[in-house]
mmCIF file with all atom_site columns, C-alpha atoms in Angstrom:
data_model
loop_
_atom_site.group_PDB
_atom_site.id
_atom_site.type_symbol
_atom_site.label_atom_id
_atom_site.label_alt_id
_atom_site.label_comp_id
_atom_site.label_asym_id
_atom_site.label_entity_id
_atom_site.label_seq_id
_atom_site.pdbx_PDB_ins_code
_atom_site.Cartn_x
_atom_site.Cartn_y
_atom_site.Cartn_z
_atom_site.occupancy
_atom_site.B_iso_or_equiv
_atom_site.pdbx_formal_charge
_atom_site.auth_seq_id
_atom_site.auth_comp_id
_atom_site.auth_asym_id
_atom_site.auth_atom_id
_atom_site.pdbx_PDB_model_num
ATOM 1   C CA . ASP A 1 1   ? 39.748 -130.445 -128.230 1.00 62.00 ? 1387 ASP A CA 1
ATOM 2   C CA . ALA A 1 2   ? 37.412 -132.070 -130.704 1.00 68.00 ? 1388 ALA A CA 1
ATOM 3   C CA . GLY A 1 3   ? 34.931 -129.762 -132.405 1.00 93.00 ? 1389 GLY A CA 1
ATOM 4   C CA . ILE A 1 4   ? 31.852 -130.467 -130.324 1.00 97.00 ? 1390 ILE A CA 1
ATOM 5   C CA . THR A 1 5   ? 29.360 -127.775 -129.353 1.00 97.00 ? 1391 THR A CA 1
ATOM 6   C CA . GLN A 1 6   ? 26.523 -128.329 -126.940 1.00 98.00 ? 1392 GLN A CA 1
ATOM 7   C CA . SER A 1 7   ? 23.628 -125.929 -126.573 1.00 97.00 ? 1393 SER A CA 1
ATOM 8   C CA . PRO A 1 8   ? 22.328 -124.538 -124.389 1.00 98.00 ? 1394 PRO A CA 1
ATOM 9   C CA . ARG A 1 9   ? 25.076 -124.589 -121.742 1.00 97.00 ? 1395 ARG A CA 1
ATOM 10  C CA . HIS A 1 10  ? 22.553 -124.013 -118.954 1.00 98.00 ? 1396 HIS A CA 1
ATOM 11  C CA . LYS A 1 11  ? 18.809 -124.553 -118.833 1.00 98.00 ? 1397 LYS A CA 1
ATOM 12  C CA . VAL A 1 12  ? 16.218 -124.201 -116.106 1.00 98.00 ? 1398 VAL A CA 1
ATOM 13  C CA . THR A 1 13  ? 12.808 -125.616 -116.865 1.00 97.00 ? 1399 THR A CA 1
ATOM 14  C CA . GLU A 1 14  ? 9.652  -126.627 -115.072 1.00 97.00 ? 1400 GLU A CA 1
ATOM 15  C CA . THR A 1 15  ? 8.403  -130.133 -114.468 1.00 98.00 ? 1401 THR A CA 1
ATOM 16  C CA . GLY A 1 16  ? 6.274  -131.388 -117.342 1.00 97.00 ? 1402 GLY A CA 1
ATOM 17  C CA . THR A 1 17  ? 7.742  -129.168 -120.033 1.00 97.00 ? 1403 THR A CA 1
ATOM 18  C CA . PRO A 1 18  ? 9.565  -130.531 -123.090 1.00 96.00 ? 1404 PRO A CA 1
ATOM 19  C CA . VAL A 1 19  ? 13.279 -129.838 -123.408 1.00 97.00 ? 1405 VAL A CA 1
ATOM 20  C CA . THR A 1 20  ? 15.653 -130.384 -126.321 1.00 98.00 ? 1406 THR A CA 1
ATOM 21  C CA . LEU A 1 21  ? 19.415 -130.355 -126.023 1.00 98.00 ? 1407 LEU A CA 1
ATOM 22  C CA . ARG A 1 22  ? 21.589 -130.049 -129.088 1.00 98.00 ? 1408 ARG A CA 1
ATOM 23  C CA . CYS A 1 23  ? 24.988 -131.476 -129.913 1.00 98.00 ? 1409 CYS A CA 1
ATOM 24  C CA . HIS A 1 24  ? 26.844 -130.318 -133.007 1.00 98.00 ? 1410 HIS A CA 1
ATOM 25  C CA . GLN A 1 25  ? 30.153 -131.780 -134.207 1.00 97.00 ? 1411 GLN A CA 1
ATOM 26  C CA . THR A 1 26  ? 32.549 -130.680 -136.911 1.00 96.00 ? 1412 THR A CA 1
ATOM 27  C CA . GLU A 1 27  ? 34.691 -133.848 -136.881 1.00 93.00 ? 1413 GLU A CA 1
ATOM 28  C CA . ASN A 1 28  ? 32.491 -135.900 -139.224 1.00 92.00 ? 1414 ASN A CA 1
ATOM 29  C CA . HIS A 1 29  ? 32.568 -138.784 -136.732 1.00 92.00 ? 1415 HIS A CA 1
ATOM 30  C CA . ARG A 1 30  ? 29.983 -141.449 -137.315 1.00 90.00 ? 1416 ARG A CA 1
ATOM 31  C CA . TYR A 1 31  ? 29.212 -142.223 -133.677 1.00 91.00 ? 1417 TYR A CA 1
ATOM 32  C CA . MET A 1 32  ? 27.574 -139.830 -131.231 1.00 93.00 ? 1418 MET A CA 1
ATOM 33  C CA . TYR A 1 33  ? 26.440 -140.391 -127.658 1.00 94.00 ? 1419 TYR A CA 1
ATOM 34  C CA . TRP A 1 34  ? 24.464 -138.709 -124.899 1.00 96.00 ? 1420 TRP A CA 1
ATOM 35  C CA . TYR A 1 35  ? 25.539 -139.245 -121.292 1.00 96.00 ? 1421 TYR A CA 1
ATOM 36  C CA . ARG A 1 36  ? 24.237 -137.878 -118.024 1.00 97.00 ? 1422 ARG A CA 1
ATOM 37  C CA . GLN A 1 37  ? 26.511 -137.223 -115.078 1.00 97.00 ? 1423 GLN A CA 1
ATOM 38  C CA . ASP A 1 38  ? 25.264 -137.357 -111.510 1.00 94.00 ? 1424 ASP A CA 1
ATOM 39  C CA . PRO A 1 39  ? 27.213 -137.389 -108.231 1.00 87.00 ? 1425 PRO A CA 1
ATOM 40  C CA . GLY A 1 40  ? 28.055 -140.925 -107.192 1.00 83.00 ? 1426 GLY A CA 1
ATOM 41  C CA . HIS A 1 41  ? 27.092 -142.411 -110.565 1.00 85.00 ? 1427 HIS A CA 1
ATOM 42  C CA . GLY A 1 42  ? 29.811 -141.334 -112.937 1.00 88.00 ? 1428 GLY A CA 1
ATOM 43  C CA . LEU A 1 43  ? 28.657 -141.101 -116.538 1.00 94.00 ? 1429 LEU A CA 1
ATOM 44  C CA . ARG A 1 44  ? 25.715 -143.135 -117.731 1.00 94.00 ? 1430 ARG A CA 1
ATOM 45  C CA . LEU A 1 45  ? 24.809 -143.669 -121.357 1.00 93.00 ? 1431 LEU A CA 1
ATOM 46  C CA . ILE A 1 46  ? 21.333 -142.486 -122.369 1.00 95.00 ? 1432 ILE A CA 1
ATOM 47  C CA . HIS A 1 47  ? 21.244 -143.052 -126.130 1.00 95.00 ? 1433 HIS A CA 1
ATOM 48  C CA . TYR A 1 48  ? 23.719 -143.320 -128.934 1.00 92.00 ? 1434 TYR A CA 1
ATOM 49  C CA . SER A 1 49  ? 23.748 -143.034 -132.711 1.00 93.00 ? 1435 SER A CA 1
ATOM 50  C CA . TYR A 1 50  ? 25.767 -144.955 -135.249 1.00 89.00 ? 1436 TYR A CA 1
ATOM 51  C CA . GLY A 1 51  ? 24.659 -142.957 -138.260 1.00 91.00 ? 1437 GLY A CA 1
ATOM 52  C CA . VAL A 1 52  ? 22.012 -140.679 -139.661 1.00 93.00 ? 1438 VAL A CA 1
ATOM 53  C CA . LYS A 1 53  ? 18.625 -141.885 -138.430 1.00 92.00 ? 1439 LYS A CA 1
ATOM 54  C CA . ASP A 1 54  ? 20.287 -144.858 -136.691 1.00 94.00 ? 1440 ASP A CA 1
ATOM 55  C CA . THR A 1 55  ? 19.990 -144.711 -132.912 1.00 94.00 ? 1441 THR A CA 1
ATOM 56  C CA . ASP A 1 56  ? 19.797 -147.110 -129.991 1.00 92.00 ? 1442 ASP A CA 1
ATOM 57  C CA . LYS A 1 57  ? 19.108 -147.090 -126.270 1.00 93.00 ? 1443 LYS A CA 1
ATOM 58  C CA . GLY A 1 58  ? 21.711 -146.965 -123.570 1.00 91.00 ? 1444 GLY A CA 1
ATOM 59  C CA . GLU A 1 59  ? 21.704 -147.788 -119.878 1.00 90.00 ? 1445 GLU A CA 1
ATOM 60  C CA . VAL A 1 60  ? 19.264 -145.064 -118.753 1.00 95.00 ? 1446 VAL A CA 1
ATOM 61  C CA . SER A 1 61  ? 17.050 -144.289 -121.752 1.00 96.00 ? 1447 SER A CA 1
ATOM 62  C CA . ASP A 1 62  ? 13.615 -144.064 -120.087 1.00 96.00 ? 1448 ASP A CA 1
ATOM 63  C CA . GLY A 1 63  ? 12.106 -140.590 -120.456 1.00 96.00 ? 1449 GLY A CA 1
ATOM 64  C CA . TYR A 1 64  ? 14.473 -139.595 -123.258 1.00 98.00 ? 1450 TYR A CA 1
ATOM 65  C CA . SER A 1 65  ? 14.347 -139.677 -127.030 1.00 97.00 ? 1451 SER A CA 1
ATOM 66  C CA . VAL A 1 66  ? 16.944 -138.751 -129.632 1.00 98.00 ? 1452 VAL A CA 1
ATOM 67  C CA . SER A 1 67  ? 17.133 -137.840 -133.275 1.00 97.00 ? 1453 SER A CA 1
ATOM 68  C CA . ARG A 1 68  ? 19.908 -137.572 -135.810 1.00 97.00 ? 1454 ARG A CA 1
ATOM 69  C CA . SER A 1 69  ? 18.870 -136.115 -139.152 1.00 96.00 ? 1455 SER A CA 1
ATOM 70  C CA . LYS A 1 70  ? 22.380 -135.013 -140.116 1.00 95.00 ? 1456 LYS A CA 1
ATOM 71  C CA . THR A 1 71  ? 25.814 -136.439 -139.396 1.00 94.00 ? 1457 THR A CA 1
ATOM 72  C CA . GLU A 1 72  ? 26.815 -133.365 -137.431 1.00 96.00 ? 1458 GLU A CA 1
ATOM 73  C CA . ASP A 1 73  ? 23.760 -132.990 -135.193 1.00 97.00 ? 1459 ASP A CA 1
ATOM 74  C CA . PHE A 1 74  ? 22.432 -135.206 -132.414 1.00 98.00 ? 1460 PHE A CA 1
ATOM 75  C CA . LEU A 1 75  ? 19.410 -134.014 -130.434 1.00 98.00 ? 1461 LEU A CA 1
ATOM 76  C CA . LEU A 1 76  ? 18.309 -135.222 -127.006 1.00 98.00 ? 1462 LEU A CA 1
ATOM 77  C CA . THR A 1 77  ? 14.676 -134.595 -126.044 1.00 98.00 ? 1463 THR A CA 1
ATOM 78  C CA . LEU A 1 78  ? 13.009 -134.861 -122.689 1.00 97.00 ? 1464 LEU A CA 1
ATOM 79  C CA . GLU A 1 79  ? 9.345  -135.117 -123.672 1.00 94.00 ? 1465 GLU A CA 1
ATOM 80  C CA . SER A 1 80  ? 8.086  -134.173 -120.204 1.00 97.00 ? 1466 SER A CA 1
ATOM 81  C CA . ALA A 1 81  ? 10.879 -133.163 -117.874 1.00 97.00 ? 1467 ALA A CA 1
ATOM 82  C CA . THR A 1 82  ? 10.945 -134.488 -114.307 1.00 97.00 ? 1468 THR A CA 1
ATOM 83  C CA . SER A 1 83  ? 13.039 -133.433 -111.329 1.00 97.00 ? 1469 SER A CA 1
ATOM 84  C CA . SER A 1 84  ? 14.961 -136.717 -111.555 1.00 97.00 ? 1470 SER A CA 1
ATOM 85  C CA . GLN A 1 85  ? 16.291 -135.529 -114.894 1.00 98.00 ? 1471 GLN A CA 1
ATOM 86  C CA . THR A 1 86  ? 18.133 -132.655 -113.282 1.00 98.00 ? 1472 THR A CA 1
ATOM 87  C CA . SER A 1 87  ? 21.698 -133.425 -114.273 1.00 98.00 ? 1473 SER A CA 1
ATOM 88  C CA . VAL A 1 88  ? 24.668 -132.468 -116.377 1.00 98.00 ? 1474 VAL A CA 1
ATOM 89  C CA . TYR A 1 89  ? 24.346 -133.842 -119.898 1.00 98.00 ? 1475 TYR A CA 1
ATOM 90  C CA . PHE A 1 90  ? 27.377 -134.567 -122.027 1.00 98.00 ? 1476 PHE A CA 1
ATOM 91  C CA . CYS A 1 91  ? 27.494 -135.288 -125.693 1.00 97.00 ? 1477 CYS A CA 1
ATOM 92  C CA . ALA A 1 92  ? 30.385 -137.408 -126.937 1.00 95.00 ? 1478 ALA A CA 1
ATOM 93  C CA . ILE A 1 93  ? 31.692 -138.565 -130.281 1.00 94.00 ? 1479 ILE A CA 1
ATOM 94  C CA . SER A 1 94  ? 34.012 -141.319 -131.419 1.00 90.00 ? 1480 SER A CA 1
ATOM 95  C CA . GLU A 1 95  ? 35.537 -142.391 -134.682 1.00 84.00 ? 1481 GLU A CA 1
ATOM 96  C CA . SER A 1 96  ? 34.357 -145.940 -134.361 1.00 73.00 ? 1482 SER A CA 1
ATOM 97  C CA . ARG A 1 97  ? 31.862 -147.809 -132.323 1.00 65.00 ? 1483 ARG A CA 1
ATOM 98  C CA . ILE A 1 98  ? 32.834 -147.265 -128.682 1.00 59.00 ? 1484 ILE A CA 1
ATOM 99  C CA . LEU A 1 99  ? 30.615 -150.091 -127.578 1.00 57.00 ? 1485 LEU A CA 1
ATOM 100 C CA . LYS A 1 100 ? 32.536 -152.648 -129.571 1.00 59.00 ? 1486 LYS A CA 1
ATOM 101 C CA . ASP A 1 101 ? 35.883 -151.123 -130.494 1.00 64.00 ? 1487 ASP A CA 1
ATOM 102 C CA . ASN A 1 102 ? 38.625 -149.304 -128.718 1.00 71.00 ? 1488 ASN A CA 1
ATOM 103 C CA . SER A 1 103 ? 38.098 -145.712 -129.770 1.00 83.00 ? 1489 SER A CA 1
ATOM 104 C CA . PRO A 1 104 ? 38.210 -143.078 -127.043 1.00 90.00 ? 1490 PRO A CA 1
ATOM 105 C CA . LEU A 1 105 ? 35.316 -140.750 -126.416 1.00 92.00 ? 1491 LEU A CA 1
ATOM 106 C CA . HIS A 1 106 ? 35.617 -137.022 -127.021 1.00 94.00 ? 1492 HIS A CA 1
ATOM 107 C CA . PHE A 1 107 ? 33.197 -135.017 -124.907 1.00 97.00 ? 1493 PHE A CA 1
ATOM 108 C CA . GLY A 1 108 ? 31.494 -131.694 -125.360 1.00 97.00 ? 1494 GLY A CA 1
ATOM 109 C CA . ASN A 1 109 ? 31.436 -129.066 -122.619 1.00 97.00 ? 1495 ASN A CA 1
ATOM 110 C CA . GLY A 1 110 ? 28.136 -130.235 -121.194 1.00 97.00 ? 1496 GLY A CA 1
ATOM 111 C CA . THR A 1 111 ? 24.688 -128.806 -120.537 1.00 98.00 ? 1497 THR A CA 1
ATOM 112 C CA . ARG A 1 112 ? 23.566 -128.229 -116.973 1.00 97.00 ? 1498 ARG A CA 1
ATOM 113 C CA . LEU A 1 113 ? 19.831 -128.869 -116.801 1.00 98.00 ? 1499 LEU A CA 1
ATOM 114 C CA . THR A 1 114 ? 17.726 -128.023 -113.770 1.00 98.00 ? 1500 THR A CA 1
ATOM 115 C CA . VAL A 1 115 ? 14.102 -129.157 -113.601 1.00 98.00 ? 1501 VAL A CA 1
ATOM 116 C CA . THR A 1 116 ? 12.118 -127.340 -110.921 1.00 96.00 ? 1502 THR A CA 1
ATOM 117 C CA . GLY B 2 1   ? 24.229 -155.785 -113.799 1.00 61.00 ? 518  GLY B CA 1
ATOM 118 C CA . GLN B 2 2   ? 27.769 -155.203 -114.909 1.00 70.00 ? 519  GLN B CA 1
ATOM 119 C CA . GLN B 2 3   ? 29.422 -152.452 -112.937 1.00 83.00 ? 520  GLN B CA 1
ATOM 120 C CA . VAL B 2 4   ? 32.805 -150.932 -112.425 1.00 92.00 ? 521  VAL B CA 1
ATOM 121 C CA . MET B 2 5   ? 33.420 -150.034 -108.804 1.00 95.00 ? 522  MET B CA 1
ATOM 122 C CA . GLN B 2 6   ? 35.867 -147.208 -108.229 1.00 96.00 ? 523  GLN B CA 1
ATOM 123 C CA . ILE B 2 7   ? 37.480 -146.227 -104.935 1.00 97.00 ? 524  ILE B CA 1
ATOM 124 C CA . PRO B 2 8   ? 38.041 -144.001 -103.125 1.00 97.00 ? 525  PRO B CA 1
ATOM 125 C CA . GLN B 2 9   ? 35.277 -141.536 -103.891 1.00 95.00 ? 526  GLN B CA 1
ATOM 126 C CA . TYR B 2 10  ? 37.378 -138.633 -102.613 1.00 96.00 ? 527  TYR B CA 1
ATOM 127 C CA . GLN B 2 11  ? 41.072 -138.148 -101.923 1.00 97.00 ? 528  GLN B CA 1
ATOM 128 C CA . HIS B 2 12  ? 42.708 -135.072 -100.464 1.00 97.00 ? 529  HIS B CA 1
ATOM 129 C CA . VAL B 2 13  ? 46.498 -134.950 -100.533 1.00 97.00 ? 530  VAL B CA 1
ATOM 130 C CA . GLN B 2 14  ? 49.281 -132.532 -99.791  1.00 98.00 ? 531  GLN B CA 1
ATOM 131 C CA . GLU B 2 15  ? 51.186 -131.419 -102.856 1.00 98.00 ? 532  GLU B CA 1
ATOM 132 C CA . GLY B 2 16  ? 54.056 -133.822 -103.439 1.00 98.00 ? 533  GLY B CA 1
ATOM 133 C CA . GLU B 2 17  ? 52.254 -136.848 -102.003 1.00 98.00 ? 534  GLU B CA 1
ATOM 134 C CA . ASP B 2 18  ? 51.283 -139.799 -104.156 1.00 98.00 ? 535  ASP B CA 1
ATOM 135 C CA . PHE B 2 19  ? 47.727 -140.677 -105.179 1.00 98.00 ? 536  PHE B CA 1
ATOM 136 C CA . THR B 2 20  ? 46.100 -143.895 -106.337 1.00 98.00 ? 537  THR B CA 1
ATOM 137 C CA . THR B 2 21  ? 42.598 -144.703 -107.524 1.00 98.00 ? 538  THR B CA 1
ATOM 138 C CA . TYR B 2 22  ? 41.326 -148.234 -108.110 1.00 98.00 ? 539  TYR B CA 1
ATOM 139 C CA . CYS B 2 23  ? 38.694 -149.788 -110.318 1.00 97.00 ? 540  CYS B CA 1
ATOM 140 C CA . ASN B 2 24  ? 37.267 -153.245 -109.866 1.00 97.00 ? 541  ASN B CA 1
ATOM 141 C CA . SER B 2 25  ? 34.897 -155.380 -111.865 1.00 94.00 ? 542  SER B CA 1
ATOM 142 C CA . SER B 2 26  ? 33.243 -158.648 -110.916 1.00 89.00 ? 543  SER B CA 1
ATOM 143 C CA . THR B 2 27  ? 33.606 -159.883 -114.479 1.00 90.00 ? 544  THR B CA 1
ATOM 144 C CA . THR B 2 28  ? 36.386 -159.758 -117.038 1.00 91.00 ? 545  THR B CA 1
ATOM 145 C CA . LEU B 2 29  ? 36.766 -156.557 -119.014 1.00 90.00 ? 546  LEU B CA 1
ATOM 146 C CA . SER B 2 30  ? 37.700 -156.359 -122.681 1.00 89.00 ? 547  SER B CA 1
ATOM 147 C CA . ASN B 2 31  ? 39.653 -153.191 -121.987 1.00 90.00 ? 548  ASN B CA 1
ATOM 148 C CA . ILE B 2 32  ? 39.645 -150.192 -119.693 1.00 94.00 ? 549  ILE B CA 1
ATOM 149 C CA . GLN B 2 33  ? 39.959 -146.506 -120.381 1.00 95.00 ? 550  GLN B CA 1
ATOM 150 C CA . TRP B 2 34  ? 40.837 -143.651 -118.036 1.00 97.00 ? 551  TRP B CA 1
ATOM 151 C CA . TYR B 2 35  ? 39.522 -140.104 -118.203 1.00 98.00 ? 552  TYR B CA 1
ATOM 152 C CA . LYS B 2 36  ? 40.224 -136.914 -116.262 1.00 98.00 ? 553  LYS B CA 1
ATOM 153 C CA . GLN B 2 37  ? 37.669 -134.197 -115.638 1.00 98.00 ? 554  GLN B CA 1
ATOM 154 C CA . ARG B 2 38  ? 38.843 -130.855 -114.303 1.00 97.00 ? 555  ARG B CA 1
ATOM 155 C CA . PRO B 2 39  ? 36.427 -128.944 -112.042 1.00 95.00 ? 556  PRO B CA 1
ATOM 156 C CA . GLY B 2 40  ? 33.703 -127.441 -114.209 1.00 93.00 ? 557  GLY B CA 1
ATOM 157 C CA . GLY B 2 41  ? 35.066 -129.177 -117.295 1.00 96.00 ? 558  GLY B CA 1
ATOM 158 C CA . HIS B 2 42  ? 34.368 -132.205 -119.396 1.00 97.00 ? 559  HIS B CA 1
ATOM 159 C CA . PRO B 2 43  ? 35.998 -135.653 -119.273 1.00 97.00 ? 560  PRO B CA 1
ATOM 160 C CA . VAL B 2 44  ? 39.184 -135.940 -121.289 1.00 97.00 ? 561  VAL B CA 1
ATOM 161 C CA . PHE B 2 45  ? 40.593 -139.259 -122.439 1.00 96.00 ? 562  PHE B CA 1
ATOM 162 C CA . LEU B 2 46  ? 43.914 -140.189 -120.844 1.00 97.00 ? 563  LEU B CA 1
ATOM 163 C CA . ILE B 2 47  ? 44.736 -143.741 -121.871 1.00 96.00 ? 564  ILE B CA 1
ATOM 164 C CA . GLN B 2 48  ? 43.464 -147.197 -122.747 1.00 95.00 ? 565  GLN B CA 1
ATOM 165 C CA . LEU B 2 49  ? 44.680 -150.561 -121.461 1.00 95.00 ? 566  LEU B CA 1
ATOM 166 C CA . VAL B 2 50  ? 43.905 -153.720 -123.365 1.00 93.00 ? 567  VAL B CA 1
ATOM 167 C CA . LYS B 2 51  ? 46.308 -156.497 -122.433 1.00 94.00 ? 568  LYS B CA 1
ATOM 168 C CA . SER B 2 52  ? 46.387 -158.558 -119.262 1.00 96.00 ? 569  SER B CA 1
ATOM 169 C CA . GLY B 2 53  ? 48.992 -157.147 -116.852 1.00 97.00 ? 570  GLY B CA 1
ATOM 170 C CA . GLU B 2 54  ? 49.591 -154.093 -119.033 1.00 97.00 ? 571  GLU B CA 1
ATOM 171 C CA . VAL B 2 55  ? 51.388 -151.110 -117.512 1.00 98.00 ? 572  VAL B CA 1
ATOM 172 C CA . LYS B 2 56  ? 51.570 -147.732 -119.197 1.00 98.00 ? 573  LYS B CA 1
ATOM 173 C CA . LYS B 2 57  ? 53.150 -144.500 -118.051 1.00 98.00 ? 574  LYS B CA 1
ATOM 174 C CA . GLN B 2 58  ? 52.495 -140.881 -118.871 1.00 97.00 ? 575  GLN B CA 1
ATOM 175 C CA . LYS B 2 59  ? 55.060 -138.739 -117.051 1.00 97.00 ? 576  LYS B CA 1
ATOM 176 C CA . ARG B 2 60  ? 54.027 -138.975 -113.368 1.00 98.00 ? 577  ARG B CA 1
ATOM 177 C CA . LEU B 2 61  ? 50.961 -141.138 -114.109 1.00 98.00 ? 578  LEU B CA 1
ATOM 178 C CA . THR B 2 62  ? 51.163 -144.932 -114.087 1.00 98.00 ? 579  THR B CA 1
ATOM 179 C CA . PHE B 2 63  ? 48.264 -147.060 -115.277 1.00 98.00 ? 580  PHE B CA 1
ATOM 180 C CA . GLN B 2 64  ? 47.928 -150.777 -114.623 1.00 98.00 ? 581  GLN B CA 1
ATOM 181 C CA . PHE B 2 65  ? 45.547 -153.448 -115.843 1.00 97.00 ? 582  PHE B CA 1
ATOM 182 C CA . GLY B 2 66  ? 45.260 -156.554 -113.691 1.00 97.00 ? 583  GLY B CA 1
ATOM 183 C CA . GLU B 2 67  ? 46.310 -160.009 -114.798 1.00 96.00 ? 584  GLU B CA 1
ATOM 184 C CA . ALA B 2 68  ? 42.719 -161.216 -114.723 1.00 96.00 ? 585  ALA B CA 1
ATOM 185 C CA . LYS B 2 69  ? 41.511 -158.044 -116.500 1.00 95.00 ? 586  LYS B CA 1
ATOM 186 C CA . LYS B 2 70  ? 39.114 -157.366 -113.655 1.00 95.00 ? 587  LYS B CA 1
ATOM 187 C CA . ASN B 2 71  ? 40.864 -154.448 -112.012 1.00 96.00 ? 588  ASN B CA 1
ATOM 188 C CA . SER B 2 72  ? 42.898 -151.416 -112.862 1.00 98.00 ? 589  SER B CA 1
ATOM 189 C CA . SER B 2 73  ? 44.671 -148.597 -111.082 1.00 98.00 ? 590  SER B CA 1
ATOM 190 C CA . LEU B 2 74  ? 45.933 -145.105 -111.755 1.00 98.00 ? 591  LEU B CA 1
ATOM 191 C CA . HIS B 2 75  ? 48.854 -143.909 -109.658 1.00 98.00 ? 592  HIS B CA 1
ATOM 192 C CA . ILE B 2 76  ? 50.129 -140.340 -109.633 1.00 98.00 ? 593  ILE B CA 1
ATOM 193 C CA . THR B 2 77  ? 53.592 -139.758 -108.206 1.00 98.00 ? 594  THR B CA 1
ATOM 194 C CA . ALA B 2 78  ? 54.306 -136.485 -106.420 1.00 98.00 ? 595  ALA B CA 1
ATOM 195 C CA . THR B 2 79  ? 50.997 -134.773 -107.056 1.00 98.00 ? 596  THR B CA 1
ATOM 196 C CA . GLN B 2 80  ? 50.854 -131.204 -108.264 1.00 98.00 ? 597  GLN B CA 1
ATOM 197 C CA . THR B 2 81  ? 48.020 -128.694 -108.086 1.00 97.00 ? 598  THR B CA 1
ATOM 198 C CA . THR B 2 82  ? 47.456 -129.250 -111.798 1.00 97.00 ? 599  THR B CA 1
ATOM 199 C CA . ASP B 2 83  ? 46.410 -132.842 -111.019 1.00 98.00 ? 600  ASP B CA 1
ATOM 200 C CA . VAL B 2 84  ? 43.218 -131.628 -109.334 1.00 98.00 ? 601  VAL B CA 1
ATOM 201 C CA . GLY B 2 85  ? 40.070 -133.120 -110.812 1.00 98.00 ? 602  GLY B CA 1
ATOM 202 C CA . THR B 2 86  ? 37.987 -136.253 -110.979 1.00 97.00 ? 603  THR B CA 1
ATOM 203 C CA . TYR B 2 87  ? 39.486 -139.398 -112.479 1.00 98.00 ? 604  TYR B CA 1
ATOM 204 C CA . PHE B 2 88  ? 37.154 -141.918 -114.091 1.00 97.00 ? 605  PHE B CA 1
ATOM 205 C CA . CYS B 2 89  ? 37.770 -145.412 -115.279 1.00 96.00 ? 606  CYS B CA 1
ATOM 206 C CA . ALA B 2 90  ? 35.527 -146.878 -117.969 1.00 94.00 ? 607  ALA B CA 1
ATOM 207 C CA . GLY B 2 91  ? 35.421 -150.591 -118.449 1.00 89.00 ? 608  GLY B CA 1
ATOM 208 C CA . ARG B 2 92  ? 34.244 -152.383 -121.510 1.00 81.00 ? 609  ARG B CA 1
ATOM 209 C CA . TYR B 2 93  ? 31.871 -155.308 -121.253 1.00 75.00 ? 610  TYR B CA 1
ATOM 210 C CA . ASN B 2 94  ? 29.430 -155.539 -124.151 1.00 71.00 ? 611  ASN B CA 1
ATOM 211 C CA . ASP B 2 95  ? 29.141 -151.818 -123.627 1.00 75.00 ? 612  ASP B CA 1
ATOM 212 C CA . MET B 2 96  ? 31.209 -149.210 -121.794 1.00 82.00 ? 613  MET B CA 1
ATOM 213 C CA . ARG B 2 97  ? 30.522 -148.611 -118.107 1.00 88.00 ? 614  ARG B CA 1
ATOM 214 C CA . PHE B 2 98  ? 32.028 -145.735 -116.169 1.00 92.00 ? 615  PHE B CA 1
ATOM 215 C CA . GLY B 2 99  ? 33.089 -145.889 -112.560 1.00 94.00 ? 616  GLY B CA 1
ATOM 216 C CA . ALA B 2 100 ? 31.717 -143.236 -110.205 1.00 94.00 ? 617  ALA B CA 1
ATOM 217 C CA . GLY B 2 101 ? 35.051 -141.412 -110.222 1.00 96.00 ? 618  GLY B CA 1
ATOM 218 C CA . THR B 2 102 ? 37.628 -140.352 -107.652 1.00 97.00 ? 619  THR B CA 1
ATOM 219 C CA . ARG B 2 103 ? 37.762 -136.678 -106.886 1.00 97.00 ? 620  ARG B CA 1
ATOM 220 C CA . LEU B 2 104 ? 41.295 -135.523 -106.146 1.00 98.00 ? 621  LEU B CA 1
ATOM 221 C CA . THR B 2 105 ? 42.063 -132.285 -104.334 1.00 98.00 ? 622  THR B CA 1
ATOM 222 C CA . VAL B 2 106 ? 45.622 -131.114 -103.726 1.00 97.00 ? 623  VAL B CA 1
ATOM 223 C CA . LYS B 2 107 ? 46.687 -128.736 -100.997 1.00 95.00 ? 624  LYS B CA 1
ATOM 224 C CA . PRO B 2 108 ? 49.629 -126.539 -101.997 1.00 93.00 ? 625  PRO B CA 1
#
């Protein structure tokens, strides 16, 4: 498996609190992605990054922000968590731009977030 | 918007039976990828199909891409308990869209 570490693995938080999820990679891949997985919806792209300080929105970006200050780290922040953001969050990396090229995605182990 | 529809949502088979999951798009795809996610695990890339009518095999798994590049299928011959998991297709438009997945359970 690709060297991708997500932290925390599990998180329970209250509505209205800020939450930050971390993704760390040791593969030196340029592209990093945040997905959420919900029953019946598969995986949906939240935000992605194509380099340090270069990020863009995905399919379901409302309520989320991201930052990438180093190649190896990609942070996902929920500024004010809501119950609809209860989900499993996966970080993924690819060697080239998944949105335009043919590289496969390599996923981390996921973070299960519960917003009460 | 652009979507990849995947059916069935669930499939329960007896060990040794065959299994097929289908993905369909209303518009032409640039390519399609398939992933497998074991229970409690993360999605793992299986294969990518790019050409119209392409067929690829991995042991007991056969992947097909339709002639019009609007549909794809994954067929598993003689399922084993190790095949248990959720299979996702991901189709490329201007971005990559995942199907909802087919959850396969296998009874020994």
